[in-house]
mmCIF file of C-alpha atoms in Angstrom:
data_model
loop_
_atom_site.group_PDB
_atom_site.id
_atom_site.type_symbol
_atom_site.label_atom_id
_atom_site.label_comp_id
_atom_site.label_asym_id
_atom_site.label_seq_id
_atom_site.Cartn_x
_atom_site.Cartn_y
_atom_site.Cartn_z
ATOM 1 C CA MET A 132 69.890 109.801 99.664
ATOM 2 C CA THR A 133 67.879 108.376 96.778
ATOM 3 C CA THR A 134 68.224 110.249 93.493
ATOM 4 C CA ALA A 135 65.213 110.132 91.176
ATOM 5 C CA LEU A 136 66.158 109.307 87.604
ATOM 6 C CA CYS A 137 64.057 110.255 84.592
ATOM 7 C CA ARG A 138 64.691 108.077 81.560
ATOM 8 C CA VAL A 139 65.115 110.254 78.479
ATOM 9 C CA SER A 140 65.612 107.473 75.928
ATOM 10 C CA SER A 141 66.385 103.774 75.588
ATOM 11 C CA ASN A 142 67.743 101.996 72.533
ATOM 12 C CA ARG A 143 68.525 98.309 72.044
ATOM 13 C CA MET A 144 72.164 97.954 71.024
ATOM 14 C CA PHE A 145 74.092 94.693 70.564
ATOM 15 C CA SER A 146 73.081 92.445 73.477
ATOM 16 C CA GLY A 147 72.074 95.292 75.752
ATOM 17 C CA ASN A 148 70.668 98.813 75.908
ATOM 18 C CA HIS A 149 71.974 102.324 75.550
ATOM 19 C CA GLN A 150 69.971 104.687 77.758
ATOM 20 C CA ARG A 151 69.974 108.365 78.720
ATOM 21 C CA PHE A 152 68.796 109.646 82.095
ATOM 22 C CA SER A 153 68.297 113.075 83.611
ATOM 23 C CA HIS A 154 68.288 113.933 87.295
ATOM 24 C CA HIS A 155 68.648 116.843 89.662
ATOM 25 C CA SER A 156 72.269 117.356 90.669
ATOM 26 C CA ASN A 157 72.828 118.349 94.274
ATOM 27 C CA VAL A 158 76.340 119.611 93.542
ATOM 28 C CA ASN A 159 75.641 121.489 90.303
ATOM 29 C CA HIS A 160 72.168 122.700 91.354
ATOM 30 C CA CYS A 161 70.566 121.948 87.996
ATOM 31 C CA GLN A 162 69.317 119.071 85.889
ATOM 32 C CA MET A 163 72.111 116.865 84.574
ATOM 33 C CA THR A 164 72.013 114.188 81.892
ATOM 34 C CA PHE A 165 74.156 111.089 81.542
ATOM 35 C CA ALA A 166 74.169 108.085 79.210
ATOM 36 C CA ILE A 167 74.847 104.480 80.142
ATOM 37 C CA TYR A 168 75.429 101.373 78.050
ATOM 38 C CA GLN A 169 74.694 98.066 79.780
ATOM 39 C CA PRO A 170 75.378 94.700 78.139
ATOM 40 C CA ALA A 171 72.710 92.047 78.705
ATOM 41 C CA LEU A 172 75.136 90.357 81.083
ATOM 42 C CA ALA A 173 74.383 93.138 83.591
ATOM 43 C CA SER A 174 70.998 91.535 84.225
ATOM 44 C CA GLU A 175 72.794 88.430 85.526
ATOM 45 C CA GLN A 176 75.814 89.796 87.344
ATOM 46 C CA ALA A 177 77.409 93.033 88.482
ATOM 47 C CA LEU A 178 79.817 94.528 85.946
ATOM 48 C CA PRO A 179 82.700 97.032 86.192
ATOM 49 C CA VAL A 180 82.303 100.562 84.845
ATOM 50 C CA LEU A 181 84.333 102.729 82.502
ATOM 51 C CA TYR A 182 83.563 106.449 82.841
ATOM 52 C CA TRP A 183 84.088 108.517 79.702
ATOM 53 C CA LEU A 184 84.610 112.295 79.867
ATOM 54 C CA SER A 185 84.054 114.177 76.620
ATOM 55 C CA GLY A 186 85.721 117.341 75.356
ATOM 56 C CA LEU A 187 84.847 120.942 74.594
ATOM 57 C CA THR A 188 81.408 121.610 73.045
ATOM 58 C CA CYS A 189 80.328 117.988 73.572
ATOM 59 C CA ASN A 190 77.646 116.308 75.638
ATOM 60 C CA ASP A 191 77.079 112.607 76.303
ATOM 61 C CA GLU A 192 75.831 111.966 72.763
ATOM 62 C CA ASN A 193 79.073 112.651 70.883
ATOM 63 C CA PHE A 194 80.889 109.625 72.246
ATOM 64 C CA SER A 195 77.735 107.520 72.272
ATOM 65 C CA THR A 196 77.048 107.954 68.573
ATOM 66 C CA LYS A 197 80.540 108.356 67.066
ATOM 67 C CA ALA A 198 83.112 106.295 68.973
ATOM 68 C CA GLY A 199 81.782 102.776 68.396
ATOM 69 C CA ALA A 200 82.616 101.780 71.947
ATOM 70 C CA GLN A 201 79.457 99.835 72.794
ATOM 71 C CA ARG A 202 80.333 96.850 70.593
ATOM 72 C CA VAL A 203 83.604 96.300 72.421
ATOM 73 C CA ALA A 204 82.094 97.010 75.843
ATOM 74 C CA ASP A 205 79.426 94.426 75.092
ATOM 75 C CA GLU A 206 82.035 91.816 74.208
ATOM 76 C CA LEU A 207 84.167 92.589 77.267
ATOM 77 C CA GLY A 208 81.337 92.779 79.783
ATOM 78 C CA MET A 209 81.835 96.428 80.724
ATOM 79 C CA ILE A 210 79.336 99.156 81.506
ATOM 80 C CA LEU A 211 79.992 102.567 79.927
ATOM 81 C CA VAL A 212 78.895 105.740 81.723
ATOM 82 C CA MET A 213 79.032 109.023 79.818
ATOM 83 C CA PRO A 214 78.192 112.253 81.674
ATOM 84 C CA ASP A 215 77.660 115.663 80.141
ATOM 85 C CA THR A 216 80.618 118.050 79.984
ATOM 86 C CA SER A 217 79.090 120.828 82.071
ATOM 87 C CA PRO A 218 75.959 121.928 83.902
ATOM 88 C CA ARG A 219 73.238 123.334 81.668
ATOM 89 C CA GLY A 220 70.008 125.272 81.972
ATOM 90 C CA ASP A 221 68.550 128.773 81.772
ATOM 91 C CA ASP A 222 69.881 129.647 85.233
ATOM 92 C CA VAL A 223 73.400 128.330 84.603
ATOM 93 C CA PRO A 224 75.841 131.134 83.666
ATOM 94 C CA ASP A 225 77.571 130.878 80.295
ATOM 95 C CA ASP A 226 80.445 132.776 78.729
ATOM 96 C CA ILE A 227 79.228 136.341 78.219
ATOM 97 C CA HIS A 228 80.418 136.271 74.616
ATOM 98 C CA GLY A 229 79.066 132.793 73.880
ATOM 99 C CA ALA A 230 82.544 131.341 73.327
ATOM 100 C CA TYR A 231 82.835 127.593 72.779
ATOM 101 C CA ASP A 232 85.738 127.110 75.198
ATOM 102 C CA PHE A 233 84.171 128.369 78.420
ATOM 103 C CA GLY A 234 80.817 127.952 80.131
ATOM 104 C CA LEU A 235 78.174 125.594 78.797
ATOM 105 C CA GLY A 236 79.811 122.549 77.247
ATOM 106 C CA ALA A 237 83.161 123.519 78.733
ATOM 107 C CA GLY A 238 83.077 122.755 82.457
ATOM 108 C CA PHE A 239 86.698 121.513 82.487
ATOM 109 C CA TYR A 240 85.877 119.035 85.276
ATOM 110 C CA VAL A 241 86.964 121.441 88.022
ATOM 111 C CA ASN A 242 85.197 122.761 91.110
ATOM 112 C CA ALA A 243 84.690 126.459 90.433
ATOM 113 C CA SER A 244 85.444 128.884 93.237
ATOM 114 C CA ALA A 245 84.788 132.161 91.392
ATOM 115 C CA PRO A 246 81.536 133.612 92.829
ATOM 116 C CA GLN A 247 79.608 133.742 89.548
ATOM 117 C CA TYR A 248 80.310 130.060 88.751
ATOM 118 C CA GLN A 249 80.736 128.222 92.036
ATOM 119 C CA ASN A 250 77.043 127.479 92.561
ATOM 120 C CA HIS A 251 76.770 125.411 89.376
ATOM 121 C CA TYR A 252 80.198 124.455 88.051
ATOM 122 C CA GLN A 253 81.230 121.648 90.396
ATOM 123 C CA MET A 254 81.943 119.079 87.717
ATOM 124 C CA TYR A 255 84.827 117.459 89.594
ATOM 125 C CA ASP A 256 82.579 116.594 92.528
ATOM 126 C CA TYR A 257 79.877 115.494 90.111
ATOM 127 C CA VAL A 258 82.166 113.072 88.262
ATOM 128 C CA THR A 259 84.039 111.695 91.277
ATOM 129 C CA LYS A 260 81.294 111.657 93.927
ATOM 130 C CA GLU A 261 77.696 112.309 92.920
ATOM 131 C CA LEU A 262 77.506 110.399 89.635
ATOM 132 C CA PRO A 263 79.311 107.247 90.868
ATOM 133 C CA ALA A 264 76.949 107.152 93.854
ATOM 134 C CA ILE A 265 73.954 107.384 91.510
ATOM 135 C CA ILE A 266 75.331 104.618 89.296
ATOM 136 C CA ALA A 267 75.997 102.346 92.283
ATOM 137 C CA GLU A 268 72.503 102.988 93.645
ATOM 138 C CA ASN A 269 70.597 102.352 90.422
ATOM 139 C CA PHE A 270 72.580 99.876 88.313
ATOM 140 C CA ASN A 271 74.166 96.443 88.709
ATOM 141 C CA VAL A 272 77.820 97.461 89.003
ATOM 142 C CA THR A 273 80.855 96.221 90.909
ATOM 143 C CA ASP A 274 83.032 98.559 92.949
ATOM 144 C CA LYS A 275 85.665 98.545 90.195
ATOM 145 C CA LYS A 276 85.809 101.484 87.826
ATOM 146 C CA SER A 277 88.211 103.122 85.396
ATOM 147 C CA ILE A 278 88.151 106.471 83.642
ATOM 148 C CA SER A 279 89.000 107.821 80.199
ATOM 149 C CA GLY A 280 88.359 110.922 78.135
ATOM 150 C CA HIS A 281 89.203 113.112 75.166
ATOM 151 C CA SER A 282 90.862 116.541 75.081
ATOM 152 C CA MET A 283 89.232 118.523 77.926
ATOM 153 C CA GLY A 284 87.854 115.161 79.049
ATOM 154 C CA GLY A 285 91.330 113.652 78.912
ATOM 155 C CA HIS A 286 92.427 116.423 81.256
ATOM 156 C CA GLY A 287 89.456 115.542 83.461
ATOM 157 C CA ALA A 288 90.279 111.835 83.498
ATOM 158 C CA LEU A 289 93.871 112.528 84.475
ATOM 159 C CA ILE A 290 93.088 114.888 87.347
ATOM 160 C CA CYS A 291 90.326 112.628 88.673
ATOM 161 C CA ALA A 292 92.753 109.691 88.767
ATOM 162 C CA ILE A 293 95.667 111.612 90.239
ATOM 163 C CA LYS A 294 93.585 113.260 92.967
ATOM 164 C CA ASN A 295 91.759 110.082 94.043
ATOM 165 C CA PRO A 296 94.194 107.295 94.931
ATOM 166 C CA GLY A 297 92.502 103.916 94.822
ATOM 167 C CA MET A 298 89.290 105.095 93.171
ATOM 168 C CA TYR A 299 90.126 103.871 89.661
ATOM 169 C CA GLN A 300 91.763 100.689 88.404
ATOM 170 C CA SER A 301 93.233 102.439 85.349
ATOM 171 C CA VAL A 302 93.129 105.724 83.423
ATOM 172 C CA SER A 303 93.510 106.636 79.777
ATOM 173 C CA ALA A 304 93.175 109.679 77.568
ATOM 174 C CA PHE A 305 92.922 110.666 73.924
ATOM 175 C CA ALA A 306 94.747 113.906 73.080
ATOM 176 C CA PRO A 307 94.429 115.274 76.628
ATOM 177 C CA ILE A 308 95.001 118.881 77.642
ATOM 178 C CA THR A 309 97.956 117.907 79.811
ATOM 179 C CA ASN A 310 99.216 121.229 81.137
ATOM 180 C CA PRO A 311 96.275 123.678 81.299
ATOM 181 C CA MET A 312 98.220 126.273 83.289
ATOM 182 C CA ASN A 313 100.378 126.752 80.194
ATOM 183 C CA CYS A 314 97.909 126.692 77.297
ATOM 184 C CA PRO A 315 95.234 129.166 76.141
ATOM 185 C CA TRP A 316 92.250 126.846 76.712
ATOM 186 C CA GLY A 317 93.369 126.024 80.216
ATOM 187 C CA GLN A 318 94.375 129.535 81.195
ATOM 188 C CA LYS A 319 90.985 130.881 80.143
ATOM 189 C CA ALA A 320 89.101 128.137 81.989
ATOM 190 C CA LEU A 321 91.146 128.252 85.174
ATOM 191 C CA ALA A 322 91.029 132.042 85.368
ATOM 192 C CA GLY A 323 87.278 132.040 84.770
ATOM 193 C CA TYR A 324 86.344 129.249 87.170
ATOM 194 C CA LEU A 325 88.968 129.860 89.867
ATOM 195 C CA GLY A 326 89.960 133.514 89.571
ATOM 196 C CA ASP A 327 93.237 135.199 88.711
ATOM 197 C CA ASN A 328 95.251 133.819 91.642
ATOM 198 C CA GLN A 329 97.337 131.242 89.813
ATOM 199 C CA GLU A 330 98.468 129.620 93.057
ATOM 200 C CA SER A 331 95.105 127.804 93.071
ATOM 201 C CA TRP A 332 95.393 126.610 89.484
ATOM 202 C CA TRP A 333 98.077 123.945 89.941
ATOM 203 C CA GLN A 334 95.699 121.521 91.687
ATOM 204 C CA TRP A 335 93.764 121.185 88.381
ATOM 205 C CA ASP A 336 96.826 120.652 86.185
ATOM 206 C CA SER A 337 97.891 117.032 85.689
ATOM 207 C CA CYS A 338 101.546 117.851 85.057
ATOM 208 C CA GLU A 339 101.774 120.041 88.151
ATOM 209 C CA LEU A 340 100.017 117.387 90.201
ATOM 210 C CA ILE A 341 102.346 114.631 89.019
ATOM 211 C CA ASN A 342 105.388 116.808 89.699
ATOM 212 C CA SER A 343 104.178 117.290 93.289
ATOM 213 C CA LEU A 344 103.637 113.576 94.049
ATOM 214 C CA ALA A 345 105.601 111.751 96.710
ATOM 215 C CA SER A 346 107.675 108.824 95.507
ATOM 216 C CA ASP A 347 105.248 106.322 97.035
ATOM 217 C CA ASP A 348 102.047 107.918 95.737
ATOM 218 C CA PRO A 349 99.596 105.249 94.454
ATOM 219 C CA PHE A 350 99.066 107.093 91.158
ATOM 220 C CA LEU A 351 102.611 106.257 90.124
ATOM 221 C CA ALA A 352 101.607 102.571 89.996
ATOM 222 C CA LEU A 353 98.242 103.173 88.280
ATOM 223 C CA PRO A 354 98.084 101.909 84.661
ATOM 224 C CA LEU A 355 98.047 104.953 82.343
ATOM 225 C CA LYS A 356 97.543 104.977 78.566
ATOM 226 C CA VAL A 357 97.585 108.073 76.313
ATOM 227 C CA THR A 358 97.079 108.207 72.550
ATOM 228 C CA GLN A 359 97.845 111.379 70.620
ATOM 229 C CA GLY A 360 97.372 112.088 66.912
ATOM 230 C CA LEU A 361 100.387 113.808 65.406
ATOM 231 C CA SER A 362 98.290 115.705 62.830
ATOM 232 C CA ASP A 363 96.193 117.244 65.601
ATOM 233 C CA ASP A 364 95.797 121.000 64.984
ATOM 234 C CA PHE A 365 95.920 121.615 68.750
ATOM 235 C CA LEU A 366 98.989 119.481 69.435
ATOM 236 C CA ASN A 367 101.638 122.055 70.297
ATOM 237 C CA GLU A 368 99.672 125.069 71.503
ATOM 238 C CA GLN A 369 96.938 123.444 73.578
ATOM 239 C CA LEU A 370 97.683 119.781 74.336
ATOM 240 C CA LYS A 371 101.433 119.676 75.030
ATOM 241 C CA PRO A 372 101.901 115.898 75.368
ATOM 242 C CA GLN A 373 105.628 116.341 75.916
ATOM 243 C CA ALA A 374 104.896 118.056 79.238
ATOM 244 C CA LEU A 375 103.051 114.950 80.452
ATOM 245 C CA ILE A 376 105.778 112.636 79.155
ATOM 246 C CA GLU A 377 108.420 114.628 81.009
ATOM 247 C CA ALA A 378 106.379 114.792 84.221
ATOM 248 C CA CYS A 379 105.951 111.008 84.180
ATOM 249 C CA GLU A 380 109.611 110.417 83.386
ATOM 250 C CA GLY A 381 110.605 112.715 86.236
ATOM 251 C CA LYS A 382 108.668 110.571 88.705
ATOM 252 C CA GLY A 383 109.526 107.205 87.191
ATOM 253 C CA LYS A 384 105.885 106.781 86.159
ATOM 254 C CA VAL A 385 105.195 104.225 83.423
ATOM 255 C CA LEU A 386 103.214 105.849 80.614
ATOM 256 C CA ASP A 387 101.838 103.789 77.730
ATOM 257 C CA TYR A 388 102.087 106.550 75.112
ATOM 258 C CA THR A 389 101.185 106.168 71.438
ATOM 259 C CA ALA A 390 101.995 108.890 68.924
ATOM 260 C CA ALA A 391 99.662 108.169 66.005
ATOM 261 C CA GLU A 392 100.985 109.442 62.703
ATOM 262 C CA GLY A 393 98.409 111.180 60.471
ATOM 263 C CA PHE A 394 95.559 111.300 62.999
ATOM 264 C CA ASP A 395 93.797 114.506 64.033
ATOM 265 C CA HIS A 396 91.614 115.565 67.005
ATOM 266 C CA SER A 397 88.324 114.186 65.712
ATOM 267 C CA TYR A 398 86.136 111.199 66.506
ATOM 268 C CA PHE A 399 87.632 109.487 63.458
ATOM 269 C CA PHE A 400 90.776 109.346 65.590
ATOM 270 C CA ILE A 401 88.914 108.199 68.706
ATOM 271 C CA SER A 402 86.960 105.495 66.888
ATOM 272 C CA THR A 403 90.206 104.086 65.476
ATOM 273 C CA PHE A 404 91.789 103.551 68.885
ATOM 274 C CA ILE A 405 88.833 103.127 71.255
ATOM 275 C CA GLU A 406 89.017 99.332 71.137
ATOM 276 C CA ASP A 407 92.652 99.435 72.233
ATOM 277 C CA HIS A 408 91.704 101.594 75.200
ATOM 278 C CA LEU A 409 88.743 99.475 76.276
ATOM 279 C CA ARG A 410 90.822 96.307 76.145
ATOM 280 C CA PHE A 411 93.531 98.094 78.126
ATOM 281 C CA HIS A 412 91.043 98.995 80.859
ATOM 282 C CA ARG A 413 89.402 95.561 80.933
ATOM 283 C CA LYS A 414 92.704 93.987 81.997
ATOM 284 C CA TYR A 415 92.488 95.909 85.271
ATOM 285 C CA LEU A 416 88.758 95.898 85.952
#
């Protein structure tokens, strides 16, 4: 099925262009927006793609304007694709109290099953199925792709990679929410989108998913890089990197983990280490 794209903006950047597009989403039943950076080389040959998933309160523009990733992507010959963090629109339900950590801007990259949210909040299917199909249909890309993200988006990158063996060449995360079943952000999101039956929550928790893997699961061989600032205000209550470290150790999974002294949760942190992550991914794309 052909998806009609409406170009929202286009800006020359380095050798290529940074563009934003909107389209009707068949899984989220609303208009969605994504950004894409294409080096000039994409006009001559197909290039691999890195998908970036942003965190709470963000849309595609936060990473686009603050991370400084396009310069490195241009040098490395990579396309960057940056979706929004949730469905949006007048008909899309939000948190009834207008909280920042649920609803609009806080889709958590899950497929909602709670009746009031399931019609729109299917961000997992959007990121892993609908959006990649749109990118493949409309842009000059290879079949190789990797995924990365920050905070809520780091959680999203991890679950997308774990649940889809063979889809990605590598995965990385900045300060990911590693164990949402056991932190306030995650508990609120999972209860809201999935309901109170916690037996359904584990399939959206990267630590629980890793703990459940068979010894020959392909994810255990997938290159994984995580960078965490040690001055992050959310480190112990919300992010729980030690839970991910222990889950990987328990399965013999190699984890390239960097504990960055003095860095917080902001885009100052991301912009410092984004080049390391892009070069990490390019080795496998």
